[in-house]
CSV table of C-alpha atoms in Angstrom, one decimal:
chain,number,residue,atom,x,y,z
A,444,MET,CA,80.2,-22.2,-32.9
A,445,LYS,CA,82.4,-22.4,-36.0
A,446,ASP,CA,80.8,-19.3,-37.4
A,447,ASN,CA,81.6,-17.5,-34.2
A,448,LYS,CA,85.4,-18.3,-34.5
A,449,THR,CA,85.5,-17.2,-38.0
A,450,LYS,CA,84.2,-14.0,-37.1
A,451,LEU,CA,86.7,-13.5,-34.1
A,452,ILE,CA,89.3,-14.5,-36.6
A,453,ILE,CA,88.2,-11.8,-39.1
A,454,TYR,CA,87.7,-9.1,-36.4
A,455,PHE,CA,91.3,-10.0,-35.2
A,456,PHE,CA,92.8,-9.3,-38.7
A,457,ILE,CA,90.7,-6.1,-39.2
A,458,ALA,CA,92.1,-4.7,-35.8
A,459,ILE,CA,95.7,-5.7,-36.7
A,460,ILE,CA,95.3,-3.9,-40.1
A,461,SER,CA,93.6,-1.0,-38.6
A,462,GLY,CA,96.2,-0.8,-35.8
A,463,TYR,CA,99.1,-0.7,-38.6
A,464,ILE,CA,97.5,1.7,-40.5
A,465,TYR,CA,97.1,3.9,-37.4
A,466,TYR,CA,100.6,3.5,-36.5
A,467,SER,CA,102.1,4.2,-40.1
A,468,ASN,CA,100.2,7.6,-40.1
A,469,GLN,CA,101.4,8.4,-36.6
A,470,GLN,CA,104.9,8.0,-37.8
A,471,LEU,CA,104.6,10.8,-40.5
A,472,ASN,CA,107.6,13.3,-40.2
A,473,LYS,CA,109.0,11.4,-37.1
A,474,GLN,CA,112.0,9.7,-39.0
A,475,ASN,CA,113.9,12.9,-40.1
A,476,ILE,CA,113.3,12.3,-43.8
A,477,VAL,CA,115.0,15.1,-45.7
A,478,LYS,CA,113.4,16.8,-48.8
A,479,GLU,CA,115.2,16.8,-52.0
A,480,VAL,CA,116.9,19.8,-53.4
A,481,ILE,CA,114.9,21.6,-56.2
A,482,TYR,CA,116.3,24.7,-56.5
A,483,GLU,CA,119.7,24.8,-55.0
A,484,LYS,CA,120.0,28.4,-55.4
A,485,TYR,CA,117.7,28.8,-52.5
A,486,GLN,CA,117.1,25.4,-50.9
A,487,THR,CA,120.7,23.6,-50.3
A,488,LYS,CA,120.9,20.3,-48.6
A,489,ASN,CA,122.2,21.9,-45.5
A,490,LEU,CA,119.2,24.4,-45.2
A,491,ILE,CA,116.8,21.6,-45.8
A,492,ILE,CA,118.5,19.4,-43.0
A,493,ASN,CA,118.4,22.3,-40.5
A,494,GLY,CA,114.8,23.3,-41.3
A,495,GLU,CA,115.9,26.7,-42.6
A,496,ASP,CA,114.7,26.4,-46.1
A,497,LYS,CA,111.8,29.0,-46.7
A,498,PRO,CA,108.9,29.0,-48.8
A,499,LEU,CA,109.5,30.2,-52.4
A,500,ILE,CA,107.3,32.8,-54.7
A,501,LEU,CA,106.8,31.2,-58.1
A,502,ALA,CA,105.5,34.1,-60.6
A,503,HIS,CA,102.7,32.5,-62.6
A,504,ARG,CA,103.4,33.1,-66.2
A,505,GLY,CA,105.6,35.9,-64.9
A,506,SER,CA,102.7,37.3,-62.7
A,507,ARG,CA,100.3,37.6,-65.6
A,508,TYR,CA,98.1,40.1,-63.9
A,509,LEU,CA,100.6,42.8,-63.8
A,510,LEU,CA,102.1,42.5,-67.3
A,511,PRO,CA,101.4,40.4,-70.5
A,512,GLU,CA,101.8,36.9,-69.5
A,513,ASN,CA,104.8,34.6,-70.4
A,514,THR,CA,106.8,37.5,-71.9
A,515,ILE,CA,110.4,38.5,-71.2
A,516,LEU,CA,109.0,41.8,-69.7
A,517,ALA,CA,106.7,40.0,-67.3
A,518,PHE,CA,109.5,37.5,-66.3
A,519,LYS,CA,112.0,40.3,-65.6
A,520,THR,CA,109.5,42.6,-63.6
A,521,ALA,CA,108.6,39.5,-61.5
A,522,LEU,CA,112.2,39.0,-60.4
A,523,ASP,CA,112.4,42.7,-59.8
A,524,ILE,CA,109.2,42.7,-57.7
A,525,GLY,CA,110.8,39.9,-55.6
A,526,ALA,CA,109.6,36.5,-57.2
A,527,ASP,CA,112.1,33.7,-56.5
A,528,VAL,CA,111.2,31.4,-59.5
A,529,ILE,CA,109.7,32.1,-62.9
A,530,GLU,CA,106.9,29.8,-63.8
A,531,THR,CA,106.1,29.4,-67.3
A,532,ASP,CA,104.7,27.1,-70.3
A,533,VAL,CA,106.2,25.6,-73.3
A,534,ARG,CA,104.3,24.7,-76.5
A,535,LYS,CA,105.6,23.6,-80.0
A,536,THR,CA,104.9,25.1,-83.4
A,537,ILE,CA,103.9,23.2,-86.4
A,538,ASP,CA,107.5,23.7,-87.7
A,539,GLY,CA,109.0,22.1,-84.4
A,540,GLU,CA,110.1,25.3,-82.5
A,541,LEU,CA,109.3,25.7,-78.8
A,542,VAL,CA,107.8,28.9,-77.5
A,543,MET,CA,106.5,29.9,-74.1
A,544,PHE,CA,103.0,30.0,-74.3
A,545,HIS,CA,100.1,28.7,-72.1
A,546,ASP,CA,96.9,28.3,-74.3
A,547,LYS,CA,96.4,25.9,-77.1
A,548,SER,CA,94.9,28.9,-79.0
A,549,VAL,CA,96.5,32.3,-79.4
A,550,GLU,CA,93.2,34.2,-79.5
A,551,ARG,CA,92.7,35.4,-75.6
A,552,THR,CA,96.2,37.1,-75.5
A,553,THR,CA,97.3,38.0,-78.9
A,554,ASP,CA,95.9,39.7,-82.1
A,555,GLY,CA,95.9,36.4,-83.8
A,556,LYS,CA,93.8,33.4,-84.6
A,557,GLY,CA,94.5,29.8,-84.4
A,558,ASP,CA,96.4,27.1,-82.6
A,559,ILE,CA,99.9,27.2,-81.7
A,560,GLU,CA,100.6,23.9,-82.9
A,561,GLU,CA,99.1,25.0,-86.4
A,562,LEU,CA,101.2,28.1,-86.7
A,563,THR,CA,104.8,28.5,-88.0
A,564,LEU,CA,107.4,30.1,-85.8
A,565,LYS,CA,107.4,33.2,-88.3
A,566,GLN,CA,103.5,33.4,-87.8
A,567,VAL,CA,103.9,33.3,-84.0
A,568,LYS,CA,106.4,35.9,-83.8
A,569,SER,CA,104.5,38.1,-85.9
A,570,LEU,CA,101.8,38.3,-83.1
A,571,ASP,CA,101.4,41.0,-80.6
A,572,ALA,CA,101.7,39.2,-77.3
A,573,ALA,CA,100.5,42.1,-75.4
A,574,TYR,CA,97.6,42.9,-77.5
A,575,ARG,CA,94.8,41.9,-75.0
A,576,PHE,CA,96.4,42.8,-71.7
A,577,THR,CA,94.3,45.2,-69.8
A,578,PRO,CA,94.8,46.4,-66.3
A,579,ASP,CA,91.1,48.0,-66.2
A,580,ASN,CA,88.7,45.6,-67.7
A,581,GLY,CA,89.2,46.8,-71.1
A,582,THR,CA,89.4,50.6,-70.6
A,583,THR,CA,93.0,50.6,-71.5
A,584,TYR,CA,95.6,48.4,-73.5
A,585,PRO,CA,98.8,49.8,-72.3
A,586,TYR,CA,101.4,47.4,-73.9
A,587,ARG,CA,99.5,47.0,-77.4
A,588,GLY,CA,101.5,47.9,-80.3
A,589,LYS,CA,104.9,48.1,-78.0
A,590,GLY,CA,106.6,45.2,-79.9
A,591,ILE,CA,106.1,42.6,-77.1
A,592,LYS,CA,106.6,39.2,-78.6
A,593,ILE,CA,106.0,35.6,-77.7
A,594,PRO,CA,109.6,34.4,-76.8
A,595,THR,CA,111.1,31.2,-78.0
A,596,LEU,CA,112.6,28.7,-75.3
A,597,ARG,CA,116.2,30.1,-76.3
A,598,GLU,CA,115.0,33.7,-76.1
A,599,MET,CA,113.7,33.1,-72.4
A,600,PHE,CA,116.9,31.8,-71.4
A,601,GLU,CA,119.0,34.5,-73.2
A,602,GLY,CA,116.8,37.2,-71.7
A,603,LEU,CA,117.2,36.2,-68.2
A,604,SER,CA,120.3,35.8,-66.3
A,605,SER,CA,121.8,32.4,-66.0
A,606,ASP,CA,121.0,31.8,-62.1
A,607,THR,CA,117.4,32.7,-62.7
A,608,GLN,CA,115.3,29.5,-61.3
A,609,ILE,CA,112.8,28.5,-63.7
A,610,ASN,CA,109.7,26.1,-63.6
A,611,ILE,CA,108.5,24.9,-67.0
A,612,GLU,CA,105.3,23.1,-67.7
A,613,ILE,CA,105.0,21.2,-70.8
A,614,LYS,CA,101.4,21.7,-72.1
A,615,GLU,CA,101.3,19.0,-74.7
A,616,ASP,CA,101.3,15.0,-74.1
A,617,ASP,CA,104.3,15.0,-76.5
A,618,ILE,CA,107.7,13.4,-75.8
A,619,GLU,CA,109.3,15.5,-78.8
A,620,VAL,CA,108.5,18.5,-76.9
A,621,ALA,CA,110.2,16.9,-73.8
A,622,GLU,CA,113.3,16.0,-76.2
A,623,LYS,CA,113.7,19.7,-77.6
A,624,LEU,CA,113.2,21.1,-74.2
A,625,TRP,CA,116.1,18.6,-72.7
A,626,LYS,CA,118.4,19.5,-75.7
A,627,GLU,CA,118.0,23.5,-75.0
A,628,ILE,CA,118.5,22.8,-71.0
A,629,GLU,CA,121.5,20.7,-71.8
A,630,TYR,CA,122.8,23.5,-74.1
A,631,GLN,CA,122.3,26.0,-71.3
A,632,MET,CA,124.2,24.0,-68.8
A,633,GLU,CA,127.1,23.4,-70.9
A,634,MET,CA,127.4,26.8,-72.8
A,635,THR,CA,126.4,29.1,-70.1
A,636,ILE,CA,126.9,29.3,-66.5
A,637,ARG,CA,123.5,27.8,-65.6
A,638,LYS,CA,124.0,25.3,-63.0
A,639,PRO,CA,122.3,22.0,-62.4
A,640,ARG,CA,119.1,22.0,-59.9
A,641,SER,CA,117.9,25.4,-61.4
A,642,ILE,CA,115.1,24.1,-63.5
A,643,LEU,CA,112.0,22.0,-62.5
A,644,ILE,CA,109.9,20.6,-65.2
A,645,GLY,CA,106.1,19.6,-64.8
A,646,SER,CA,103.3,18.5,-67.1
A,647,ARG,CA,99.6,17.3,-66.3
A,648,TYR,CA,100.7,14.3,-68.6
A,649,CYS,CA,103.0,11.7,-67.2
A,650,LEU,CA,105.0,10.7,-70.5
A,651,PRO,CA,106.7,13.9,-71.2
A,652,THR,CA,108.2,14.2,-67.5
A,653,ILE,CA,109.3,10.5,-67.7
A,654,HIS,CA,110.9,10.9,-70.7
A,655,ILE,CA,112.8,14.0,-69.8
A,656,ARG,CA,113.9,12.4,-66.5
A,657,GLY,CA,115.5,9.4,-68.6
A,658,LEU,CA,117.5,12.1,-70.8
A,659,ALA,CA,118.6,13.9,-67.6
A,660,LYS,CA,119.6,10.6,-66.0
A,661,LEU,CA,121.7,9.7,-69.1
A,662,TYR,CA,123.5,13.1,-68.8
A,663,GLN,CA,124.1,12.5,-65.2
A,664,ILE,CA,125.8,9.2,-65.7
A,665,ARG,CA,127.6,10.6,-68.6
A,666,ASN,CA,129.0,13.6,-66.7
A,667,ASN,CA,129.2,11.8,-63.4
A,668,ILE,CA,127.4,14.3,-61.4
A,669,ALA,CA,126.0,13.5,-57.9
A,670,GLN,CA,122.1,14.2,-58.6
A,671,LEU,CA,119.8,14.5,-61.6
A,672,PRO,CA,120.5,18.0,-63.1
A,673,ILE,CA,116.7,18.6,-63.3
A,674,THR,CA,113.7,17.9,-61.1
A,675,THR,CA,110.1,17.3,-62.0
A,676,SER,CA,106.9,17.7,-60.5
A,677,ALA,CA,104.1,14.8,-60.3
A,678,CYS,CA,101.8,14.5,-63.2
A,679,GLU,CA,98.0,14.8,-62.6
A,680,LYS,CA,97.7,10.9,-62.4
A,681,ASP,CA,100.4,10.6,-59.8
A,682,VAL,CA,99.0,13.6,-57.6
A,683,THR,CA,95.4,11.9,-57.8
A,684,LYS,CA,97.0,8.4,-56.8
A,685,PHE,CA,98.8,10.1,-53.8
A,686,VAL,CA,95.7,12.2,-52.9
A,687,MET,CA,93.4,9.2,-52.9
A,688,LEU,CA,95.6,6.9,-50.8
A,689,ASN,CA,96.4,9.6,-48.5
A,690,GLN,CA,92.7,10.4,-48.0
A,691,LEU,CA,92.2,6.7,-47.2
A,692,TYR,CA,95.2,6.7,-44.6
A,693,LEU,CA,97.1,4.3,-46.9
A,694,ALA,CA,99.8,6.4,-48.4
A,695,PRO,CA,102.3,5.7,-45.7
A,696,ILE,CA,102.0,2.2,-46.1
A,697,TYR,CA,101.6,2.1,-50.0
A,698,PHE,CA,104.7,4.5,-50.8
A,699,SER,CA,106.8,2.7,-48.1
A,700,MET,CA,106.7,-0.5,-50.2
A,701,TYR,CA,106.6,1.4,-53.7
A,702,PRO,CA,109.0,4.4,-53.2
A,703,ILE,CA,108.4,7.5,-55.2
A,704,THR,CA,111.1,7.7,-58.0
A,705,THR,CA,109.7,9.7,-60.7
A,706,TYR,CA,109.2,13.3,-59.4
A,707,GLU,CA,110.4,15.6,-56.5
A,708,CYS,CA,107.3,18.0,-55.9
A,709,PHE,CA,103.7,18.3,-55.8
A,710,GLN,CA,102.3,21.4,-57.6
A,711,VAL,CA,98.5,21.4,-56.7
A,712,PRO,CA,95.7,23.7,-56.2
A,713,VAL,CA,94.3,24.6,-52.7
A,714,GLN,CA,91.4,22.7,-53.3
A,715,SER,CA,90.1,20.4,-55.9
A,716,GLY,CA,86.4,19.5,-56.0
A,717,PRO,CA,85.4,18.6,-52.4
A,718,ILE,CA,89.0,17.8,-51.4
A,719,HIS,CA,91.2,20.6,-49.7
A,720,LEU,CA,94.8,19.7,-50.2
A,721,ASP,CA,96.1,22.8,-48.0
A,722,THR,CA,96.1,20.7,-45.0
A,723,LEU,CA,98.8,19.2,-42.7
A,724,LYS,CA,97.5,15.6,-43.5
A,725,PHE,CA,98.5,16.3,-47.3
A,726,ILE,CA,101.5,18.3,-46.6
A,727,ASP,CA,102.9,16.1,-43.8
A,728,ALA,CA,102.5,13.0,-46.1
A,729,ALA,CA,104.4,14.8,-49.0
A,730,HIS,CA,107.3,15.8,-46.8
A,731,HIS,CA,107.5,12.3,-45.2
A,732,PHE,CA,108.5,11.0,-48.7
A,733,GLY,CA,110.7,13.8,-49.2
A,734,LYS,CA,108.5,15.8,-51.7
A,735,HIS,CA,108.0,19.6,-51.9
A,736,VAL,CA,104.7,21.1,-52.1
A,737,HIS,CA,103.9,24.3,-54.1
A,738,PHE,CA,100.3,25.6,-54.4
A,739,TRP,CA,98.5,27.3,-57.2
A,740,VAL,CA,97.2,29.8,-58.2
A,741,VAL,CA,97.0,31.8,-55.0
A,742,ASN,CA,96.3,35.5,-55.5
A,743,PHE,CA,94.8,37.0,-52.4
A,744,LYS,CA,96.3,37.9,-49.2
A,745,ASN,CA,94.1,35.9,-46.8
A,746,GLU,CA,94.9,32.8,-48.9
A,747,VAL,CA,98.7,33.6,-48.8
A,748,ASP,CA,98.3,34.1,-45.0
A,749,HIS,CA,96.6,30.8,-44.5
A,750,LEU,CA,99.2,29.0,-46.3
A,751,LEU,CA,102.1,30.6,-44.3
A,752,THR,CA,100.7,29.1,-41.4
A,753,LEU,CA,101.4,25.6,-42.9
A,754,PRO,CA,104.8,24.2,-43.9
A,755,VAL,CA,104.5,24.9,-47.5
A,756,ASP,CA,107.6,25.0,-49.9
A,757,GLY,CA,106.1,27.4,-52.7
A,758,ILE,CA,103.3,29.5,-53.6
A,759,ILE,CA,102.7,30.0,-57.3
A,760,SER,CA,100.6,33.4,-57.9
A,761,ASP,CA,99.7,35.8,-60.6
A,762,ARG,CA,100.1,38.5,-58.0
A,763,SER,CA,104.0,38.3,-56.9
A,764,ASP,CA,103.5,42.0,-55.4
A,765,ARG,CA,100.8,40.7,-52.8
A,766,VAL,CA,102.8,37.6,-51.9
A,767,VAL,CA,106.0,39.5,-51.4
A,768,ASP,CA,103.9,42.0,-48.9
A,769,ALA,CA,102.8,38.8,-47.1
A,770,PHE,CA,106.1,37.3,-47.1
A,771,LYS,CA,107.6,40.6,-45.4
A,772,THR,CA,104.6,40.5,-42.7
A,773,HIS,CA,105.5,36.9,-41.9
A,774,ASN,CA,109.4,37.8,-41.8
A,775,ILE,CA,110.2,35.5,-44.7
A,776,LYS,CA,111.4,38.4,-46.7
A,777,SER,CA,113.3,41.4,-45.2
A,778,LYS,CA,110.9,44.3,-44.2
A,779,GLN,CA,113.3,46.5,-45.7
A,780,PHE,CA,112.9,45.1,-49.2
A,781,GLN,CA,111.1,47.6,-51.3
A,782,ILE,CA,109.7,47.1,-54.8
A,783,PRO,CA,111.9,49.7,-56.9
A,784,LYS,CA,110.1,52.2,-59.1
A,785,PRO,CA,111.1,52.5,-61.8
A,786,LEU,CA,112.1,48.6,-62.1
A,787,PRO,CA,115.7,48.1,-63.1
A,788,SER,CA,115.0,45.3,-65.7
A,789,ASN,CA,111.4,46.5,-66.7
A,790,GLU,CA,112.0,48.5,-70.2
A,791,THR,CA,108.9,50.6,-69.4
A,792,GLY,CA,109.8,51.4,-66.0
A,793,THR,CA,106.7,50.5,-64.4
A,794,TYR,CA,103.9,47.8,-64.0
A,795,PHE,CA,100.1,48.0,-63.6
A,796,LEU,CA,98.2,47.0,-60.8
A,797,PRO,CA,94.7,45.2,-62.1
A,798,LEU,CA,91.4,46.5,-60.8
A,799,TYR,CA,90.0,43.3,-60.8
A,800,ASP,CA,91.1,39.4,-60.6
A,801,ILE,CA,89.9,36.4,-62.1
A,802,ASP,CA,90.0,32.9,-60.3
A,803,GLU,CA,91.4,30.0,-62.0
A,804,ASN,CA,89.5,26.9,-61.9
A,805,HIS,CA,91.3,23.5,-61.9
A,806,THR,CA,90.0,21.2,-64.6
A,807,CYS,CA,91.2,17.6,-64.7
A,808,VAL,CA,92.6,15.6,-67.8
A,809,THR,CA,92.5,12.0,-66.4
A,810,ILE,CA,89.4,10.0,-65.6
A,811,THR,CA,90.4,9.3,-62.1
A,812,CYS,CA,91.0,13.0,-61.3
A,813,ILE,CA,87.8,13.9,-62.9
A,814,LEU,CA,85.7,11.5,-60.9
A,815,LEU,CA,87.6,12.4,-57.7
A,816,GLN,CA,86.8,16.0,-58.3
A,817,ARG,CA,83.3,15.4,-58.9
A,818,SER,CA,83.1,12.8,-55.9
A,819,HIS,CA,80.6,14.9,-54.1
A,820,GLN,CA,78.2,15.1,-56.9
A,821,ILE,CA,78.6,11.5,-57.7
A,822,VAL,CA,77.7,10.6,-54.1
A,823,ILE,CA,74.6,12.9,-53.9
A,824,SER,CA,73.4,11.4,-57.2
A,825,LEU,CA,73.7,7.9,-55.8
A,826,ILE,CA,71.9,8.8,-52.6
A,827,PHE,CA,69.0,10.3,-54.6
A,828,THR,CA,69.0,7.5,-57.1
A,829,PHE,CA,68.9,5.2,-53.9
A,830,LEU,CA,66.0,7.2,-52.4
A,831,LEU,CA,64.2,7.2,-55.7
A,832,LEU,CA,64.4,3.3,-56.2
A,833,LYS,CA,63.2,2.9,-52.6
A,834,LEU,CA,60.3,5.2,-53.4
A,835,VAL,CA,59.3,3.3,-56.5
A,836,ASN,CA,59.5,0.0,-54.7
A,837,PHE,CA,57.4,1.2,-52.0
A,838,LYS,CA,54.6,2.4,-54.5
A,839,ASN,CA,55.0,-1.0,-56.4
A,840,ASN,CA,54.4,-2.7,-53.0
A,841,ARG,CA,51.6,-0.7,-52.1
A,842,ASN,CA,49.9,-1.6,-55.7
A,843,VAL,CA,50.6,-5.3,-54.8
A,844,LEU,CA,48.8,-5.0,-51.5
A,845,ASN,CA,45.8,-2.8,-52.4
A,846,PRO,CA,44.2,-5.5,-54.8
A,847,ASN,CA,44.7,-8.1,-52.1
A,848,LEU,CA,43.0,-5.8,-49.5
A,849,LYS,CA,40.1,-5.2,-51.8
A,850,LYS,CA,39.5,-9.0,-52.2
A,851,LYS,CA,39.3,-9.5,-48.7
A,852,SER,CA,36.9,-6.9,-48.3
């Protein structure tokens, strides 16, 4: 009798908890929570409140399939094509200068060898940033030897207009990079007409974005401005935590108790391992807490069309031209918009459409993300291990029984 009462109490509490989890998830996006402003040029508070903010096109490394990636030429061309935001990467040279470069090594895109962090700025500037760019799988190299260089952070800002919206990813787990990056952003806001909320900083590592937010907060207090002058995206650890809790339907409860204060945006792949993130379940949960959702790297029209059926906030692509065409089809961009030829900001007056595309795979840097990405493989391995142990145990039991049967006979 006592055991039955205990069971009833346990079942009652399970029912209460389950009901609370269900209710919390049903409340997603029913409380008129307003997303934070990231790029004020396009997404003002009034537009967001009225539901009139539109998804943005972020040119991945300046649309790297169209022109040599992370170069001023690529950045300008992406804007001419119709991209809203330039997405780029920053690394530090051995002598402490910041340059716009994605890979750790210079070998994939230039005529040099070695890692950026082992080269001086002079050595980096001697490289041909367009040396290995080819639109036709190695038949031609149209920008080789044309003097296209890896830009420094200052050169990138000076090469673009001050109202260009920029997304910068810190590639190293290094707060010195964050400090130098903030120093340059502060300089741009003080010495040019660049406005706050025109730059988003991201990193797969948590420390750089936390550090740069701290520096930006001091600037905000010192200058008595209403909001943080920059925004940041969630690091890999924070994304993984949010995804895992959301998969278990616990995100609404957890993040109501522990509000998110260290980022304004999720920048995520469409899929990571067995988990699809291009779902209303993920996007609604992010929006419920006022966070934007940008998907990367989306290069094919059918993928863009699918994402535009969802309330996404941004699409990061190597092929801005394809995304622009899809946006026109979905009436997000004016159908009268035409990609100008020759391009007004492009020194060569043209760009190249590649004959092939390369999918970019998402690789994790944190243990939790790696385990989550391989969860289907882990589950399958556990199942097979369980079956194997059962089989071994079954054979052992038969061997034990057989001698006994022989003795009886």
